[in-house]
Amino acid sequence: MSLGAFLFWESMDKLHVWIALHQDEKRLQSRTGGVDKFQEKISILQRLLMESNMKIEAVKRESRDLKSLLNFSFRVVTPLDRKDMQIFEEQERLKIEAKSLKFL
């Protein structure tokens, strides 16, 4: 190999190394830029998830409140004759006794 060919070979080798390193730097910058974009998207998705969870909890709370209203028993006052009134009073007395004995 002649001296000119050797110098050409060495310079081309250095040129290829420099180009490869420069391309690696560009790739690294594009990768970190992509990571930043993904981190931004992840933070947006986390915020949306938190907001949706808060909305779901509010709906659950509201449905529990509505269920408790449905489970609430309303007494309808109707006039009772004497016999029905005695039966009702006896049932109420038995309920009170049962509660005191912790049967209910």
Backbone atoms as SQL, in Angstrom:
CREATE TABLE atoms (id INTEGER PRIMARY KEY, chain TEXT, resi INTEGER, resn TEXT, atom TEXT, x REAL, y REAL, z REAL);
INSERT INTO atoms VALUES
  (1, 'A', 1, 'MET', 'N', 0.861, -1.166, 0.000),
  (2, 'A', 1, 'MET', 'CA', 0.000, 0.000, 0.000),
  (3, 'A', 1, 'MET', 'C', 0.912, 1.234, 0.000),
  (4, 'A', 2, 'SER', 'N', 0.608, 2.164, -0.841),
  (5, 'A', 2, 'SER', 'CA', 1.421, 3.366, -0.946),
  (6, 'A', 2, 'SER', 'C', 1.069, 4.333, 0.179),
  (7, 'A', 3, 'LEU', 'N', 1.912, 5.330, 0.353),
  (8, 'A', 3, 'LEU', 'CA', 1.696, 6.312, 1.407),
  (9, 'A', 3, 'LEU', 'C', 0.427, 7.106, 1.153),
  (10, 'A', 4, 'GLY', 'N', 0.161, 7.461, -0.080),
  (11, 'A', 4, 'GLY', 'CA', -1.056, 8.206, -0.419),
  (12, 'A', 4, 'GLY', 'C', -2.302, 7.381, -0.131),
  (13, 'A', 5, 'ALA', 'N', -2.233, 6.103, -0.480),
  (14, 'A', 5, 'ALA', 'CA', -3.383, 5.227, -0.228),
  (15, 'A', 5, 'ALA', 'C', -3.588, 5.065, 1.275),
  (16, 'A', 6, 'PHE', 'N', -2.468, 4.971, 2.018),
  (17, 'A', 6, 'PHE', 'CA', -2.573, 4.821, 3.468),
  (18, 'A', 6, 'PHE', 'C', -3.203, 6.058, 4.104),
  (19, 'A', 7, 'LEU', 'N', -2.755, 7.261, 3.695),
  (20, 'A', 7, 'LEU', 'CA', -3.321, 8.494, 4.244),
  (21, 'A', 7, 'LEU', 'C', -4.800, 8.632, 3.877),
  (22, 'A', 8, 'PHE', 'N', -5.106, 8.280, 2.620),
  (23, 'A', 8, 'PHE', 'CA', -6.515, 8.328, 2.208),
  (24, 'A', 8, 'PHE', 'C', -7.351, 7.373, 3.069),
  (25, 'A', 9, 'TRP', 'N', -6.818, 6.178, 3.280),
  (26, 'A', 9, 'TRP', 'CA', -7.529, 5.169, 4.080),
  (27, 'A', 9, 'TRP', 'C', -7.743, 5.666, 5.509),
  (28, 'A', 10, 'GLU', 'N', -6.742, 6.229, 6.123),
  (29, 'A', 10, 'GLU', 'CA', -6.844, 6.732, 7.494),
  (30, 'A', 10, 'GLU', 'C', -7.828, 7.892, 7.583),
  (31, 'A', 11, 'SER', 'N', -7.774, 8.807, 6.610),
  (32, 'A', 11, 'SER', 'CA', -8.684, 9.955, 6.658),
  (33, 'A', 11, 'SER', 'C', -10.126, 9.500, 6.452),
  (34, 'A', 12, 'MET', 'N', -10.331, 8.557, 5.571),
  (35, 'A', 12, 'MET', 'CA', -11.684, 8.048, 5.353),
  (36, 'A', 12, 'MET', 'C', -12.183, 7.331, 6.604),
  (37, 'A', 13, 'ASP', 'N', -11.290, 6.617, 7.277),
  (38, 'A', 13, 'ASP', 'CA', -11.666, 5.908, 8.498),
  (39, 'A', 13, 'ASP', 'C', -12.097, 6.911, 9.561),
  (40, 'A', 14, 'LYS', 'N', -11.328, 7.996, 9.720),
  (41, 'A', 14, 'LYS', 'CA', -11.685, 9.025, 10.701),
  (42, 'A', 14, 'LYS', 'C', -12.992, 9.714, 10.317),
  (43, 'A', 15, 'LEU', 'N', -13.173, 9.946, 9.021),
  (44, 'A', 15, 'LEU', 'CA', -14.399, 10.582, 8.548),
  (45, 'A', 15, 'LEU', 'C', -15.616, 9.707, 8.858),
  (46, 'A', 16, 'HIS', 'N', -15.491, 8.420, 8.619),
  (47, 'A', 16, 'HIS', 'CA', -16.602, 7.508, 8.904),
  (48, 'A', 16, 'HIS', 'C', -16.913, 7.463, 10.404),
  (49, 'A', 17, 'VAL', 'N', -15.870, 7.477, 11.221),
  (50, 'A', 17, 'VAL', 'CA', -16.067, 7.477, 12.676),
  (51, 'A', 17, 'VAL', 'C', -16.767, 8.757, 13.102),
  (52, 'A', 18, 'TRP', 'N', -16.317, 9.905, 12.555),
  (53, 'A', 18, 'TRP', 'CA', -16.944, 11.184, 12.920),
  (54, 'A', 18, 'TRP', 'C', -18.408, 11.208, 12.498),
  (55, 'A', 19, 'ILE', 'N', -18.712, 10.733, 11.286),
  (56, 'A', 19, 'ILE', 'CA', -20.102, 10.704, 10.804),
  (57, 'A', 19, 'ILE', 'C', -20.945, 9.795, 11.694),
  (58, 'A', 20, 'ALA', 'N', -20.411, 8.648, 12.039),
  (59, 'A', 20, 'ALA', 'CA', -21.159, 7.705, 12.878),
  (60, 'A', 20, 'ALA', 'C', -21.441, 8.310, 14.251),
  (61, 'A', 21, 'LEU', 'N', -20.442, 8.962, 14.844),
  (62, 'A', 21, 'LEU', 'CA', -20.651, 9.590, 16.153),
  (63, 'A', 21, 'LEU', 'C', -21.678, 10.707, 16.059),
  (64, 'A', 22, 'HIS', 'N', -21.590, 11.497, 15.012),
  (65, 'A', 22, 'HIS', 'CA', -22.524, 12.598, 14.827),
  (66, 'A', 22, 'HIS', 'C', -23.949, 12.067, 14.653),
  (67, 'A', 23, 'GLN', 'N', -24.095, 10.984, 13.906),
  (68, 'A', 23, 'GLN', 'CA', -25.421, 10.391, 13.732),
  (69, 'A', 23, 'GLN', 'C', -25.946, 9.826, 15.054),
  (70, 'A', 24, 'ASP', 'N', -25.063, 9.249, 15.865),
  (71, 'A', 24, 'ASP', 'CA', -25.476, 8.740, 17.176),
  (72, 'A', 24, 'ASP', 'C', -25.979, 9.869, 18.063),
  (73, 'A', 25, 'GLU', 'N', -25.304, 11.033, 18.002),
  (74, 'A', 25, 'GLU', 'CA', -25.766, 12.179, 18.791),
  (75, 'A', 25, 'GLU', 'C', -27.156, 12.612, 18.350),
  (76, 'A', 26, 'LYS', 'N', -27.391, 12.644, 17.035),
  (77, 'A', 26, 'LYS', 'CA', -28.714, 13.020, 16.528),
  (78, 'A', 26, 'LYS', 'C', -29.770, 12.018, 16.983),
  (79, 'A', 27, 'ARG', 'N', -29.430, 10.742, 16.923),
  (80, 'A', 27, 'ARG', 'CA', -30.377, 9.715, 17.357),
  (81, 'A', 27, 'ARG', 'C', -30.692, 9.863, 18.841),
  (82, 'A', 28, 'LEU', 'N', -29.666, 10.127, 19.635),
  (83, 'A', 28, 'LEU', 'CA', -29.866, 10.293, 21.072),
  (84, 'A', 28, 'LEU', 'C', -30.758, 11.494, 21.357),
  (85, 'A', 29, 'GLN', 'N', -30.528, 12.601, 20.636),
  (86, 'A', 29, 'GLN', 'CA', -31.370, 13.781, 20.817),
  (87, 'A', 29, 'GLN', 'C', -32.806, 13.495, 20.414),
  (88, 'A', 30, 'SER', 'N', -32.996, 12.778, 19.322),
  (89, 'A', 30, 'SER', 'CA', -34.365, 12.463, 18.898),
  (90, 'A', 30, 'SER', 'C', -35.022, 11.508, 19.888),
  (91, 'A', 31, 'ARG', 'N', -34.243, 10.606, 20.465),
  (92, 'A', 31, 'ARG', 'CA', -34.807, 9.688, 21.462),
  (93, 'A', 31, 'ARG', 'C', -35.230, 10.438, 22.717),
  (94, 'A', 32, 'THR', 'N', -34.381, 11.327, 23.193),
  (95, 'A', 32, 'THR', 'CA', -34.748, 12.078, 24.399),
  (96, 'A', 32, 'THR', 'C', -35.918, 12.997, 24.123),
  (97, 'A', 33, 'GLY', 'N', -35.990, 13.543, 22.917),
  (98, 'A', 33, 'GLY', 'CA', -37.151, 14.352, 22.545),
  (99, 'A', 33, 'GLY', 'C', -38.406, 13.508, 22.543),
  (100, 'A', 34, 'GLY', 'N', -38.286, 12.277, 22.061),
  (101, 'A', 34, 'GLY', 'CA', -39.423, 11.366, 22.076),
  (102, 'A', 34, 'GLY', 'C', -39.830, 11.005, 23.487),
  (103, 'A', 35, 'VAL', 'N', -38.849, 10.831, 24.366),
  (104, 'A', 35, 'VAL', 'CA', -39.145, 10.517, 25.767),
  (105, 'A', 35, 'VAL', 'C', -39.877, 11.677, 26.415),
  (106, 'A', 36, 'ASP', 'N', -39.431, 12.895, 26.129),
  (107, 'A', 36, 'ASP', 'CA', -40.116, 14.066, 26.687),
  (108, 'A', 36, 'ASP', 'C', -41.564, 14.128, 26.224),
  (109, 'A', 37, 'LYS', 'N', -41.788, 13.815, 24.945),
  (110, 'A', 37, 'LYS', 'CA', -43.157, 13.816, 24.432),
  (111, 'A', 37, 'LYS', 'C', -43.991, 12.751, 25.130),
  (112, 'A', 38, 'PHE', 'N', -43.398, 11.565, 25.332),
  (113, 'A', 38, 'PHE', 'CA', -44.123, 10.497, 26.013),
  (114, 'A', 38, 'PHE', 'C', -44.413, 10.859, 27.462),
  (115, 'A', 39, 'GLN', 'N', -43.442, 11.498, 28.132),
  (116, 'A', 39, 'GLN', 'CA', -43.672, 11.908, 29.514),
  (117, 'A', 39, 'GLN', 'C', -44.798, 12.927, 29.593),
  (118, 'A', 40, 'GLU', 'N', -44.854, 13.825, 28.633),
  (119, 'A', 40, 'GLU', 'CA', -45.934, 14.811, 28.597),
  (120, 'A', 40, 'GLU', 'C', -47.276, 14.117, 28.385),
  (121, 'A', 41, 'LYS', 'N', -47.315, 13.165, 27.458),
  (122, 'A', 41, 'LYS', 'CA', -48.551, 12.423, 27.213),
  (123, 'A', 41, 'LYS', 'C', -48.954, 11.607, 28.437),
  (124, 'A', 42, 'ILE', 'N', -47.978, 11.013, 29.105),
  (125, 'A', 42, 'ILE', 'CA', -48.267, 10.227, 30.312),
  (126, 'A', 42, 'ILE', 'C', -48.845, 11.115, 31.397),
  (127, 'A', 43, 'SER', 'N', -48.287, 12.302, 31.580),
  (128, 'A', 43, 'SER', 'CA', -48.813, 13.203, 32.611),
  (129, 'A', 43, 'SER', 'C', -50.235, 13.640, 32.273),
  (130, 'A', 44, 'ILE', 'N', -50.518, 13.872, 30.989),
  (131, 'A', 44, 'ILE', 'CA', -51.883, 14.233, 30.577),
  (132, 'A', 44, 'ILE', 'C', -52.831, 13.077, 30.851),
  (133, 'A', 45, 'LEU', 'N', -52.404, 11.857, 30.510),
  (134, 'A', 45, 'LEU', 'CA', -53.247, 10.681, 30.754),
  (135, 'A', 45, 'LEU', 'C', -53.474, 10.453, 32.247),
  (136, 'A', 46, 'GLN', 'N', -52.449, 10.682, 33.066),
  (137, 'A', 46, 'GLN', 'CA', -52.609, 10.537, 34.512),
  (138, 'A', 46, 'GLN', 'C', -53.614, 11.546, 35.047),
  (139, 'A', 47, 'ARG', 'N', -53.555, 12.771, 34.551),
  (140, 'A', 47, 'ARG', 'CA', -54.499, 13.796, 34.995),
  (141, 'A', 47, 'ARG', 'C', -55.921, 13.424, 34.588),
  (142, 'A', 48, 'LEU', 'N', -56.085, 12.949, 33.344),
  (143, 'A', 48, 'LEU', 'CA', -57.410, 12.533, 32.882),
  (144, 'A', 48, 'LEU', 'C', -57.934, 11.354, 33.692),
  (145, 'A', 49, 'LEU', 'N', -57.051, 10.412, 34.024),
  (146, 'A', 49, 'LEU', 'CA', -57.449, 9.258, 34.826),
  (147, 'A', 49, 'LEU', 'C', -57.890, 9.695, 36.216),
  (148, 'A', 50, 'MET', 'N', -57.152, 10.625, 36.817),
  (149, 'A', 50, 'MET', 'CA', -57.511, 11.116, 38.139),
  (150, 'A', 50, 'MET', 'C', -58.865, 11.826, 38.098),
  (151, 'A', 51, 'GLU', 'N', -59.087, 12.650, 37.066),
  (152, 'A', 51, 'GLU', 'CA', -60.370, 13.347, 36.941),
  (153, 'A', 51, 'GLU', 'C', -61.516, 12.362, 36.736),
  (154, 'A', 52, 'SER', 'N', -61.293, 11.334, 35.914),
  (155, 'A', 52, 'SER', 'CA', -62.362, 10.353, 35.680),
  (156, 'A', 52, 'SER', 'C', -62.640, 9.552, 36.944),
  (157, 'A', 53, 'ASN', 'N', -61.599, 9.225, 37.721),
  (158, 'A', 53, 'ASN', 'CA', -61.819, 8.513, 38.987),
  (159, 'A', 53, 'ASN', 'C', -62.613, 9.368, 39.964),
  (160, 'A', 54, 'MET', 'N', -62.339, 10.678, 39.977),
  (161, 'A', 54, 'MET', 'CA', -63.095, 11.567, 40.858),
  (162, 'A', 54, 'MET', 'C', -64.555, 11.618, 40.432),
  (163, 'A', 55, 'LYS', 'N', -64.805, 11.640, 39.107),
  (164, 'A', 55, 'LYS', 'CA', -66.182, 11.652, 38.611),
  (165, 'A', 55, 'LYS', 'C', -66.888, 10.345, 38.949),
  (166, 'A', 56, 'ILE', 'N', -66.180, 9.233, 38.820),
  (167, 'A', 56, 'ILE', 'CA', -66.769, 7.929, 39.145),
  (168, 'A', 56, 'ILE', 'C', -67.132, 7.870, 40.621),
  (169, 'A', 57, 'GLU', 'N', -66.238, 8.357, 41.483),
  (170, 'A', 57, 'GLU', 'CA', -66.522, 8.359, 42.922),
  (171, 'A', 57, 'GLU', 'C', -67.728, 9.236, 43.239),
  (172, 'A', 58, 'ALA', 'N', -67.853, 10.365, 42.545),
  (173, 'A', 58, 'ALA', 'CA', -69.007, 11.241, 42.771),
  (174, 'A', 58, 'ALA', 'C', -70.298, 10.548, 42.360),
  (175, 'A', 59, 'VAL', 'N', -70.262, 9.826, 41.239),
  (176, 'A', 59, 'VAL', 'CA', -71.454, 9.098, 40.789),
  (177, 'A', 59, 'VAL', 'C', -71.790, 7.982, 41.766),
  (178, 'A', 60, 'LYS', 'N', -70.770, 7.269, 42.259),
  (179, 'A', 60, 'LYS', 'CA', -71.008, 6.199, 43.240),
  (180, 'A', 60, 'LYS', 'C', -71.625, 6.772, 44.512),
  (181, 'A', 61, 'ARG', 'N', -71.091, 7.907, 44.959),
  (182, 'A', 61, 'ARG', 'CA', -71.613, 8.536, 46.168),
  (183, 'A', 61, 'ARG', 'C', -73.076, 8.940, 45.968),
  (184, 'A', 62, 'GLU', 'N', -73.366, 9.503, 44.803),
  (185, 'A', 62, 'GLU', 'CA', -74.734, 9.923, 44.511),
  (186, 'A', 62, 'GLU', 'C', -75.669, 8.719, 44.436),
  (187, 'A', 63, 'SER', 'N', -75.206, 7.622, 43.845),
  (188, 'A', 63, 'SER', 'CA', -76.065, 6.436, 43.752),
  (189, 'A', 63, 'SER', 'C', -76.300, 5.835, 45.135),
  (190, 'A', 64, 'ARG', 'N', -75.279, 5.879, 46.017),
  (191, 'A', 64, 'ARG', 'CA', -75.489, 5.402, 47.395),
  (192, 'A', 64, 'ARG', 'C', -76.528, 6.258, 48.106),
  (193, 'A', 65, 'ASP', 'N', -76.460, 7.571, 47.886),
  (194, 'A', 65, 'ASP', 'CA', -77.445, 8.461, 48.502),
  (195, 'A', 65, 'ASP', 'C', -78.847, 8.157, 47.998),
  (196, 'A', 66, 'LEU', 'N', -78.954, 7.906, 46.689),
  (197, 'A', 66, 'LEU', 'CA', -80.269, 7.591, 46.125),
  (198, 'A', 66, 'LEU', 'C', -80.779, 6.248, 46.636),
  (199, 'A', 67, 'LYS', 'N', -79.880, 5.268, 46.771),
  (200, 'A', 67, 'LYS', 'CA', -80.290, 3.960, 47.294),
  (201, 'A', 67, 'LYS', 'C', -80.773, 4.087, 48.728),
  (202, 'A', 68, 'SER', 'N', -80.087, 4.917, 49.506),
  (203, 'A', 68, 'SER', 'CA', -80.516, 5.084, 50.896),
  (204, 'A', 68, 'SER', 'C', -81.892, 5.741, 50.954),
  (205, 'A', 69, 'LEU', 'N', -82.172, 6.622, 50.005),
  (206, 'A', 69, 'LEU', 'CA', -83.511, 7.218, 49.962),
  (207, 'A', 69, 'LEU', 'C', -84.564, 6.180, 49.591),
  (208, 'A', 70, 'LEU', 'N', -84.200, 5.275, 48.682),
  (209, 'A', 70, 'LEU', 'CA', -85.152, 4.240, 48.283),
  (210, 'A', 70, 'LEU', 'C', -85.396, 3.241, 49.405),
  (211, 'A', 71, 'ASN', 'N', -84.371, 2.975, 50.206),
  (212, 'A', 71, 'ASN', 'CA', -84.509, 2.006, 51.288),
  (213, 'A', 71, 'ASN', 'C', -85.241, 2.580, 52.496),
  (214, 'A', 72, 'PHE', 'N', -85.384, 3.872, 52.533),
  (215, 'A', 72, 'PHE', 'CA', -86.062, 4.507, 53.656),
  (216, 'A', 72, 'PHE', 'C', -87.548, 4.170, 53.584),
  (217, 'A', 73, 'SER', 'N', -88.079, 3.645, 54.667),
  (218, 'A', 73, 'SER', 'CA', -89.494, 3.244, 54.644),
  (219, 'A', 73, 'SER', 'C', -90.349, 4.389, 55.173),
  (220, 'A', 74, 'PHE', 'N', -91.338, 4.723, 54.432),
  (221, 'A', 74, 'PHE', 'CA', -92.274, 5.765, 54.823),
  (222, 'A', 74, 'PHE', 'C', -93.511, 5.115, 55.429),
  (223, 'A', 75, 'ARG', 'N', -93.944, 5.641, 56.540),
  (224, 'A', 75, 'ARG', 'CA', -95.175, 5.140, 57.142),
  (225, 'A', 75, 'ARG', 'C', -96.341, 5.964, 56.621),
  (226, 'A', 76, 'VAL', 'N', -97.295, 5.264, 56.151),
  (227, 'A', 76, 'VAL', 'CA', -98.492, 5.924, 55.655),
  (228, 'A', 76, 'VAL', 'C', -99.536, 5.861, 56.760),
  (229, 'A', 77, 'VAL', 'N', -99.954, 7.018, 57.164),
  (230, 'A', 77, 'VAL', 'CA', -100.928, 7.086, 58.254),
  (231, 'A', 77, 'VAL', 'C', -102.323, 6.911, 57.666),
  (232, 'A', 78, 'THR', 'N', -102.983, 5.898, 58.145),
  (233, 'A', 78, 'THR', 'CA', -104.380, 5.658, 57.740),
  (234, 'A', 78, 'THR', 'C', -105.200, 5.442, 59.003),
  (235, 'A', 79, 'PRO', 'N', -106.406, 5.832, 58.974),
  (236, 'A', 79, 'PRO', 'CA', -107.242, 5.607, 60.160),
  (237, 'A', 79, 'PRO', 'C', -107.481, 4.108, 60.361),
  (238, 'A', 80, 'LEU', 'N', -107.270, 3.658, 61.600),
  (239, 'A', 80, 'LEU', 'CA', -107.459, 2.246, 61.929),
  (240, 'A', 80, 'LEU', 'C', -108.686, 2.095, 62.827),
  (241, 'A', 81, 'ASP', 'N', -109.349, 0.982, 62.638),
  (242, 'A', 81, 'ASP', 'CA', -110.442, 0.735, 63.581),
  (243, 'A', 81, 'ASP', 'C', -109.838, 0.246, 64.891),
  (244, 'A', 82, 'ARG', 'N', -110.647, 0.047, 65.879),
  (245, 'A', 82, 'ARG', 'CA', -110.175, -0.247, 67.228),
  (246, 'A', 82, 'ARG', 'C', -109.382, -1.546, 67.272),
  (247, 'A', 83, 'LYS', 'N', -109.848, -2.591, 66.601),
  (248, 'A', 83, 'LYS', 'CA', -109.167, -3.885, 66.627),
  (249, 'A', 83, 'LYS', 'C', -107.804, -3.785, 65.934),
  (250, 'A', 84, 'ASP', 'N', -107.753, -3.129, 64.775),
  (251, 'A', 84, 'ASP', 'CA', -106.486, -2.947, 64.059),
  (252, 'A', 84, 'ASP', 'C', -105.504, -2.118, 64.880),
  (253, 'A', 85, 'MET', 'N', -106.009, -1.123, 65.585),
  (254, 'A', 85, 'MET', 'CA', -105.155, -0.282, 66.425),
  (255, 'A', 85, 'MET', 'C', -104.541, -1.101, 67.548),
  (256, 'A', 86, 'GLN', 'N', -105.312, -2.003, 68.143),
  (257, 'A', 86, 'GLN', 'CA', -104.786, -2.855, 69.207),
  (258, 'A', 86, 'GLN', 'C', -103.702, -3.789, 68.668),
  (259, 'A', 87, 'ILE', 'N', -103.946, -4.348, 67.490),
  (260, 'A', 87, 'ILE', 'CA', -102.943, -5.238, 66.883),
  (261, 'A', 87, 'ILE', 'C', -101.661, -4.461, 66.590),
  (262, 'A', 88, 'PHE', 'N', -101.797, -3.264, 66.054),
  (263, 'A', 88, 'PHE', 'CA', -100.641, -2.427, 65.744),
  (264, 'A', 88, 'PHE', 'C', -99.853, -2.094, 67.008),
  (265, 'A', 89, 'GLU', 'N', -100.540, -1.695, 68.070),
  (266, 'A', 89, 'GLU', 'CA', -99.865, -1.363, 69.324),
  (267, 'A', 89, 'GLU', 'C', -99.161, -2.577, 69.902),
  (268, 'A', 90, 'GLU', 'N', -99.779, -3.748, 69.781),
  (269, 'A', 90, 'GLU', 'CA', -99.156, -4.978, 70.275),
  (270, 'A', 90, 'GLU', 'C', -97.883, -5.291, 69.478),
  (271, 'A', 91, 'GLN', 'N', -97.943, -5.115, 68.161),
  (272, 'A', 91, 'GLN', 'CA', -96.760, -5.352, 67.324),
  (273, 'A', 91, 'GLN', 'C', -95.633, -4.385, 67.675),
  (274, 'A', 92, 'GLU', 'N', -95.973, -3.138, 67.891),
  (275, 'A', 92, 'GLU', 'CA', -94.957, -2.144, 68.260),
  (276, 'A', 92, 'GLU', 'C', -94.335, -2.479, 69.615),
  (277, 'A', 93, 'ARG', 'N', -95.150, -2.897, 70.565),
  (278, 'A', 93, 'ARG', 'CA', -94.644, -3.273, 71.884),
  (279, 'A', 93, 'ARG', 'C', -93.699, -4.464, 71.770),
  (280, 'A', 94, 'LEU', 'N', -94.072, -5.458, 70.940),
  (281, 'A', 94, 'LEU', 'CA', -93.218, -6.631, 70.749),
  (282, 'A', 94, 'LEU', 'C', -91.901, -6.256, 70.058),
  (283, 'A', 95, 'LYS', 'N', -91.943, -5.319, 69.121),
  (284, 'A', 95, 'LYS', 'CA', -90.715, -4.863, 68.463),
  (285, 'A', 95, 'LYS', 'C', -89.769, -4.214, 69.461),
  (286, 'A', 96, 'ILE', 'N', -90.335, -3.396, 70.349),
  (287, 'A', 96, 'ILE', 'CA', -89.514, -2.715, 71.354),
  (288, 'A', 96, 'ILE', 'C', -88.892, -3.731, 72.297),
  (289, 'A', 97, 'GLU', 'N', -89.664, -4.728, 72.717),
  (290, 'A', 97, 'GLU', 'CA', -89.129, -5.771, 73.594),
  (291, 'A', 97, 'GLU', 'C', -88.039, -6.569, 72.885),
  (292, 'A', 98, 'ALA', 'N', -88.276, -6.888, 71.611),
  (293, 'A', 98, 'ALA', 'CA', -87.287, -7.659, 70.862),
  (294, 'A', 98, 'ALA', 'C', -85.990, -6.869, 70.702),
  (295, 'A', 99, 'LYS', 'N', -86.092, -5.573, 70.469),
  (296, 'A', 99, 'LYS', 'CA', -84.886, -4.752, 70.347),
  (297, 'A', 99, 'LYS', 'C', -84.138, -4.702, 71.665),
  (298, 'A', 100, 'SER', 'N', -84.876, -4.625, 72.749),
  (299, 'A', 100, 'SER', 'CA', -84.207, -4.588, 74.049),
  (300, 'A', 100, 'SER', 'C', -83.518, -5.914, 74.341),
  (301, 'A', 101, 'LEU', 'N', -84.053, -7.001, 73.818),
  (302, 'A', 101, 'LEU', 'CA', -83.423, -8.308, 73.986),
  (303, 'A', 101, 'LEU', 'C', -82.441, -8.621, 72.856),
  (304, 'A', 102, 'LYS', 'N', -82.320, -7.693, 71.919),
  (305, 'A', 102, 'LYS', 'CA', -81.404, -7.792, 70.774),
  (306, 'A', 102, 'LYS', 'C', -81.724, -8.987, 69.891),
  (307, 'A', 103, 'PHE', 'N', -82.995, -9.238, 69.667),
  (308, 'A', 103, 'PHE', 'CA', -83.394, -10.265, 68.721),
  (309, 'A', 103, 'PHE', 'C', -83.437, -9.724, 67.303),
  (310, 'A', 104, 'LEU', 'N', -83.641, -8.441, 67.140),
  (311, 'A', 104, 'LEU', 'CA', -83.692, -7.853, 65.800),
  (312, 'A', 104, 'LEU', 'C', -82.403, -7.162, 65.471);
